[in-house]
Amino acid sequence: MRRLLADVRSALRGRPVHVLRTLWLTLLCVCLTGALHAWQTSGPDGLRAVSWLGGVEAGQAWWVALLRTPLSLFVPAPDLPVWGALAQVLVVFGVAEIALGRRWLLLVAYVGTLAGTCFARLGVALGPDVPVLGLPAHVAAERDTGPSAAVLALALALAWRYRAYVTGTVLYAVMLTEALAIGNLAGKEHVTALTVTLALCALWLRPLPRDPA
């Protein structure tokens, strides 16, 4: 992880204009997340509009969910402190933009979010009687948005890229323990996002060469 920190420090050196050019996509994501939160908490009309644009539920038609999934990543839960979502996006997206590049940032964030969305449908279809994977029917009506799955997916991709395998293993183990202990939708989606991201990285993201001894 020292190599990752060194790369981040090197990328952020210089004038503010340089920093803005380096992290413009991350800053855009932060602004979008904050704007959508402000809109959905402005009143019933705002909540309906944001839900129509980026509100995903397991009970929706497939084509509706797929159209809304990209924006759903930036729609924080209205009942949670928005600063948590903003901080996650700023830090993890920012490091990923520097260390992975913008294409991988967008790919991993979207794949992680989409994997969670797909799992929610699978879990509801299986039903609560299926151990581990099954979910109760009422989950189909729960709004399934926010950056958490994307943030975890990017964190694991960074661990893979920089050969921080112990960190990646700990992250996966913590999320798996949470999912098994609580058994809620978010926990199971997080594990799904991490699993799909791990497969994606193993197939196409080459770890950096080891530092010479």
Short mmCIF file of N, CA, C and O in Angstrom, two decimals, residues 60-120:
data_model
loop_
_atom_site.label_atom_id
_atom_site.label_comp_id
_atom_site.label_asym_id
_atom_site.label_seq_id
_atom_site.Cartn_x
_atom_site.Cartn_y
_atom_site.Cartn_z
N GLN A 60 -38.83 -4.18 -10.16
CA GLN A 60 -39.04 -3.46 -11.41
C GLN A 60 -38.79 -4.35 -12.62
O GLN A 60 -38.14 -5.39 -12.53
N ALA A 61 -39.29 -3.90 -13.76
CA ALA A 61 -38.96 -4.57 -15.01
C ALA A 61 -37.45 -4.44 -15.27
O ALA A 61 -36.82 -3.45 -14.88
N TRP A 62 -36.89 -5.43 -15.93
CA TRP A 62 -35.45 -5.44 -16.17
C TRP A 62 -34.97 -4.19 -16.89
O TRP A 62 -33.96 -3.61 -16.51
N TRP A 63 -35.70 -3.79 -17.93
CA TRP A 63 -35.22 -2.67 -18.74
C TRP A 63 -35.24 -1.37 -17.94
O TRP A 63 -34.38 -0.51 -18.12
N VAL A 64 -36.20 -1.23 -17.03
CA VAL A 64 -36.25 -0.04 -16.17
C VAL A 64 -35.04 -0.02 -15.23
O VAL A 64 -34.36 1.00 -15.08
N ALA A 65 -34.77 -1.16 -14.61
CA ALA A 65 -33.64 -1.24 -13.68
C ALA A 65 -32.32 -0.97 -14.39
O ALA A 65 -31.45 -0.26 -13.87
N LEU A 66 -32.14 -1.50 -15.59
CA LEU A 66 -30.90 -1.30 -16.32
C LEU A 66 -30.71 0.16 -16.72
O LEU A 66 -29.59 0.68 -16.68
N LEU A 67 -31.79 0.82 -17.10
CA LEU A 67 -31.69 2.23 -17.46
C LEU A 67 -31.34 3.10 -16.26
O LEU A 67 -30.63 4.10 -16.38
N ARG A 68 -31.86 2.72 -15.09
CA ARG A 68 -31.66 3.55 -13.90
C ARG A 68 -30.40 3.21 -13.13
O ARG A 68 -29.94 4.01 -12.31
N THR A 69 -29.82 2.04 -13.36
CA THR A 69 -28.68 1.59 -12.56
C THR A 69 -27.49 2.56 -12.59
O THR A 69 -26.90 2.83 -11.54
N PRO A 70 -27.06 3.07 -13.76
CA PRO A 70 -25.91 3.98 -13.73
C PRO A 70 -26.10 5.18 -12.81
O PRO A 70 -25.19 5.54 -12.05
N LEU A 71 -27.28 5.80 -12.85
CA LEU A 71 -27.51 6.97 -11.99
C LEU A 71 -27.79 6.56 -10.55
O LEU A 71 -27.51 7.34 -9.63
N SER A 72 -28.30 5.35 -10.34
CA SER A 72 -28.61 4.90 -8.98
C SER A 72 -27.37 4.88 -8.10
O SER A 72 -27.46 5.00 -6.88
N LEU A 73 -26.23 4.71 -8.72
CA LEU A 73 -24.96 4.70 -7.99
C LEU A 73 -24.75 6.00 -7.22
O LEU A 73 -24.13 6.00 -6.15
N PHE A 74 -25.29 7.09 -7.74
CA PHE A 74 -25.07 8.40 -7.14
C PHE A 74 -26.25 8.90 -6.33
O PHE A 74 -26.28 10.07 -5.94
N VAL A 75 -27.22 8.04 -6.08
CA VAL A 75 -28.40 8.42 -5.29
C VAL A 75 -28.24 7.84 -3.88
O VAL A 75 -28.51 6.67 -3.65
N PRO A 76 -27.77 8.63 -2.92
CA PRO A 76 -27.58 8.11 -1.56
C PRO A 76 -28.91 7.86 -0.87
O PRO A 76 -29.94 8.45 -1.22
N ALA A 77 -28.88 6.97 0.09
CA ALA A 77 -30.09 6.68 0.86
C ALA A 77 -30.52 7.94 1.60
O ALA A 77 -29.71 8.57 2.31
N PRO A 78 -31.78 8.35 1.48
CA PRO A 78 -32.22 9.61 2.09
C PRO A 78 -32.24 9.57 3.61
O PRO A 78 -32.25 10.63 4.25
N ASP A 79 -32.24 8.36 4.19
CA ASP A 79 -32.31 8.26 5.65
C ASP A 79 -30.94 8.11 6.29
O ASP A 79 -30.84 7.90 7.50
N LEU A 80 -29.86 8.22 5.50
CA LEU A 80 -28.50 8.12 6.03
C LEU A 80 -27.77 9.45 5.83
O LEU A 80 -28.09 10.20 4.90
N PRO A 81 -26.78 9.74 6.67
CA PRO A 81 -26.03 11.00 6.50
C PRO A 81 -25.34 11.06 5.14
O PRO A 81 -24.58 10.15 4.79
N VAL A 82 -25.58 12.12 4.39
CA VAL A 82 -25.03 12.19 3.05
C VAL A 82 -23.52 12.37 3.08
O VAL A 82 -22.83 11.99 2.11
N TRP A 83 -22.98 12.91 4.16
CA TRP A 83 -21.54 13.13 4.19
C TRP A 83 -20.77 11.82 4.07
O TRP A 83 -19.65 11.78 3.55
N GLY A 84 -21.36 10.73 4.56
CA GLY A 84 -20.69 9.43 4.46
C GLY A 84 -20.54 9.01 3.01
O GLY A 84 -19.46 8.58 2.58
N ALA A 85 -21.62 9.15 2.23
CA ALA A 85 -21.55 8.81 0.81
C ALA A 85 -20.59 9.73 0.07
O ALA A 85 -19.80 9.29 -0.78
N LEU A 86 -20.63 11.03 0.38
CA LEU A 86 -19.74 11.98 -0.29
C LEU A 86 -18.27 11.68 0.02
O LEU A 86 -17.41 11.75 -0.88
N ALA A 87 -17.98 11.35 1.27
CA ALA A 87 -16.60 11.04 1.65
C ALA A 87 -16.11 9.77 0.96
O ALA A 87 -14.96 9.70 0.48
N GLN A 88 -16.97 8.76 0.88
CA GLN A 88 -16.60 7.52 0.20
C GLN A 88 -16.27 7.77 -1.26
O GLN A 88 -15.25 7.29 -1.78
N VAL A 89 -17.14 8.52 -1.92
CA VAL A 89 -16.93 8.80 -3.34
C VAL A 89 -15.66 9.61 -3.54
O VAL A 89 -14.84 9.31 -4.42
N LEU A 90 -15.46 10.64 -2.73
CA LEU A 90 -14.29 11.51 -2.89
C LEU A 90 -13.00 10.73 -2.71
O LEU A 90 -12.08 10.82 -3.54
N VAL A 91 -12.90 9.95 -1.64
CA VAL A 91 -11.64 9.27 -1.32
C VAL A 91 -11.40 8.08 -2.25
O VAL A 91 -10.36 7.98 -2.91
N VAL A 92 -12.36 7.16 -2.30
CA VAL A 92 -12.12 5.91 -3.05
C VAL A 92 -12.14 6.16 -4.55
O VAL A 92 -11.28 5.66 -5.28
N PHE A 93 -13.12 6.93 -5.04
CA PHE A 93 -13.13 7.25 -6.46
C PHE A 93 -11.88 8.04 -6.84
O PHE A 93 -11.31 7.84 -7.92
N GLY A 94 -11.46 8.97 -5.96
CA GLY A 94 -10.28 9.76 -6.26
C GLY A 94 -9.02 8.93 -6.38
O GLY A 94 -8.24 9.08 -7.32
N VAL A 95 -8.82 8.03 -5.43
CA VAL A 95 -7.65 7.15 -5.49
C VAL A 95 -7.72 6.24 -6.71
O VAL A 95 -6.73 6.02 -7.40
N ALA A 96 -8.92 5.74 -7.01
CA ALA A 96 -9.08 4.87 -8.18
C ALA A 96 -8.83 5.62 -9.48
O ALA A 96 -8.25 5.06 -10.43
N GLU A 97 -9.26 6.87 -9.55
CA GLU A 97 -9.03 7.66 -10.77
C GLU A 97 -7.54 7.84 -11.02
O GLU A 97 -7.08 7.81 -12.17
N ILE A 98 -6.78 8.00 -9.95
CA ILE A 98 -5.33 8.16 -10.07
C ILE A 98 -4.66 6.82 -10.37
O ILE A 98 -3.82 6.72 -11.27
N ALA A 99 -5.02 5.80 -9.62
CA ALA A 99 -4.28 4.54 -9.67
C ALA A 99 -4.75 3.57 -10.75
O ALA A 99 -3.95 2.78 -11.27
N LEU A 100 -6.04 3.60 -11.08
CA LEU A 100 -6.58 2.69 -12.07
C LEU A 100 -6.86 3.35 -13.41
O LEU A 100 -6.88 2.67 -14.44
N GLY A 101 -7.10 4.64 -13.39
CA GLY A 101 -7.50 5.34 -14.61
C GLY A 101 -9.01 5.47 -14.68
O GLY A 101 -9.74 4.74 -14.03
N ARG A 102 -9.48 6.39 -15.48
CA ARG A 102 -10.91 6.69 -15.53
C ARG A 102 -11.72 5.55 -16.14
O ARG A 102 -12.85 5.30 -15.71
N ARG A 103 -11.19 4.86 -17.11
CA ARG A 103 -11.95 3.76 -17.72
C ARG A 103 -12.19 2.65 -16.71
O ARG A 103 -13.32 2.13 -16.61
N TRP A 104 -11.17 2.28 -15.99
CA TRP A 104 -11.34 1.22 -14.99
C TRP A 104 -12.20 1.70 -13.82
O TRP A 104 -12.95 0.92 -13.24
N LEU A 105 -12.08 2.95 -13.48
CA LEU A 105 -12.94 3.51 -12.43
C LEU A 105 -14.41 3.33 -12.81
O LEU A 105 -15.22 2.81 -12.02
N LEU A 106 -14.77 3.75 -14.00
CA LEU A 106 -16.16 3.65 -14.43
C LEU A 106 -16.59 2.19 -14.59
O LEU A 106 -17.71 1.82 -14.20
N LEU A 107 -15.72 1.36 -15.14
CA LEU A 107 -16.06 -0.04 -15.37
C LEU A 107 -16.30 -0.78 -14.06
O LEU A 107 -17.33 -1.44 -13.88
N VAL A 108 -15.38 -0.66 -13.13
CA VAL A 108 -15.50 -1.39 -11.86
C VAL A 108 -16.68 -0.86 -11.05
O VAL A 108 -17.43 -1.64 -10.45
N ALA A 109 -16.86 0.45 -11.01
CA ALA A 109 -17.98 1.02 -10.26
C ALA A 109 -19.31 0.54 -10.81
O ALA A 109 -20.21 0.17 -10.05
N TYR A 110 -19.43 0.52 -12.13
CA TYR A 110 -20.69 0.09 -12.74
C TYR A 110 -20.91 -1.41 -12.58
O TYR A 110 -22.02 -1.86 -12.24
N VAL A 111 -19.88 -2.18 -12.81
CA VAL A 111 -20.01 -3.64 -12.69
C VAL A 111 -20.37 -4.03 -11.26
O VAL A 111 -21.23 -4.90 -11.03
N GLY A 112 -19.74 -3.41 -10.28
CA GLY A 112 -20.06 -3.71 -8.88
C GLY A 112 -21.50 -3.37 -8.55
O GLY A 112 -22.20 -4.15 -7.88
N THR A 113 -21.95 -2.21 -9.01
CA THR A 113 -23.33 -1.80 -8.75
C THR A 113 -24.32 -2.71 -9.47
O THR A 113 -25.33 -3.14 -8.89
N LEU A 114 -24.04 -3.03 -10.72
CA LEU A 114 -24.93 -3.89 -11.49
C LEU A 114 -24.99 -5.30 -10.90
O LEU A 114 -26.06 -5.93 -10.88
N ALA A 115 -23.86 -5.80 -10.40
CA ALA A 115 -23.84 -7.12 -9.79
C ALA A 115 -24.77 -7.18 -8.58
O ALA A 115 -25.52 -8.15 -8.39
N GLY A 116 -24.74 -6.13 -7.76
CA GLY A 116 -25.63 -6.08 -6.61
C GLY A 116 -27.09 -6.02 -7.03
O GLY A 116 -27.95 -6.68 -6.44
N THR A 117 -27.38 -5.23 -8.07
CA THR A 117 -28.75 -5.13 -8.57
C THR A 117 -29.26 -6.48 -9.06
O THR A 117 -30.40 -6.87 -8.79
N CYS A 118 -28.41 -7.19 -9.79
CA CYS A 118 -28.81 -8.52 -10.29
C CYS A 118 -29.01 -9.51 -9.15
O CYS A 118 -29.94 -10.33 -9.18
N PHE A 119 -28.15 -9.44 -8.13
CA PHE A 119 -28.31 -10.38 -7.02
C PHE A 119 -29.62 -10.16 -6.29
O PHE A 119 -30.26 -11.13 -5.84
N ALA A 120 -30.03 -8.90 -6.12
CA ALA A 120 -31.29 -8.63 -5.42
C ALA A 120 -32.44 -9.36 -6.09
O ALA A 120 -33.31 -9.95 -5.42
#
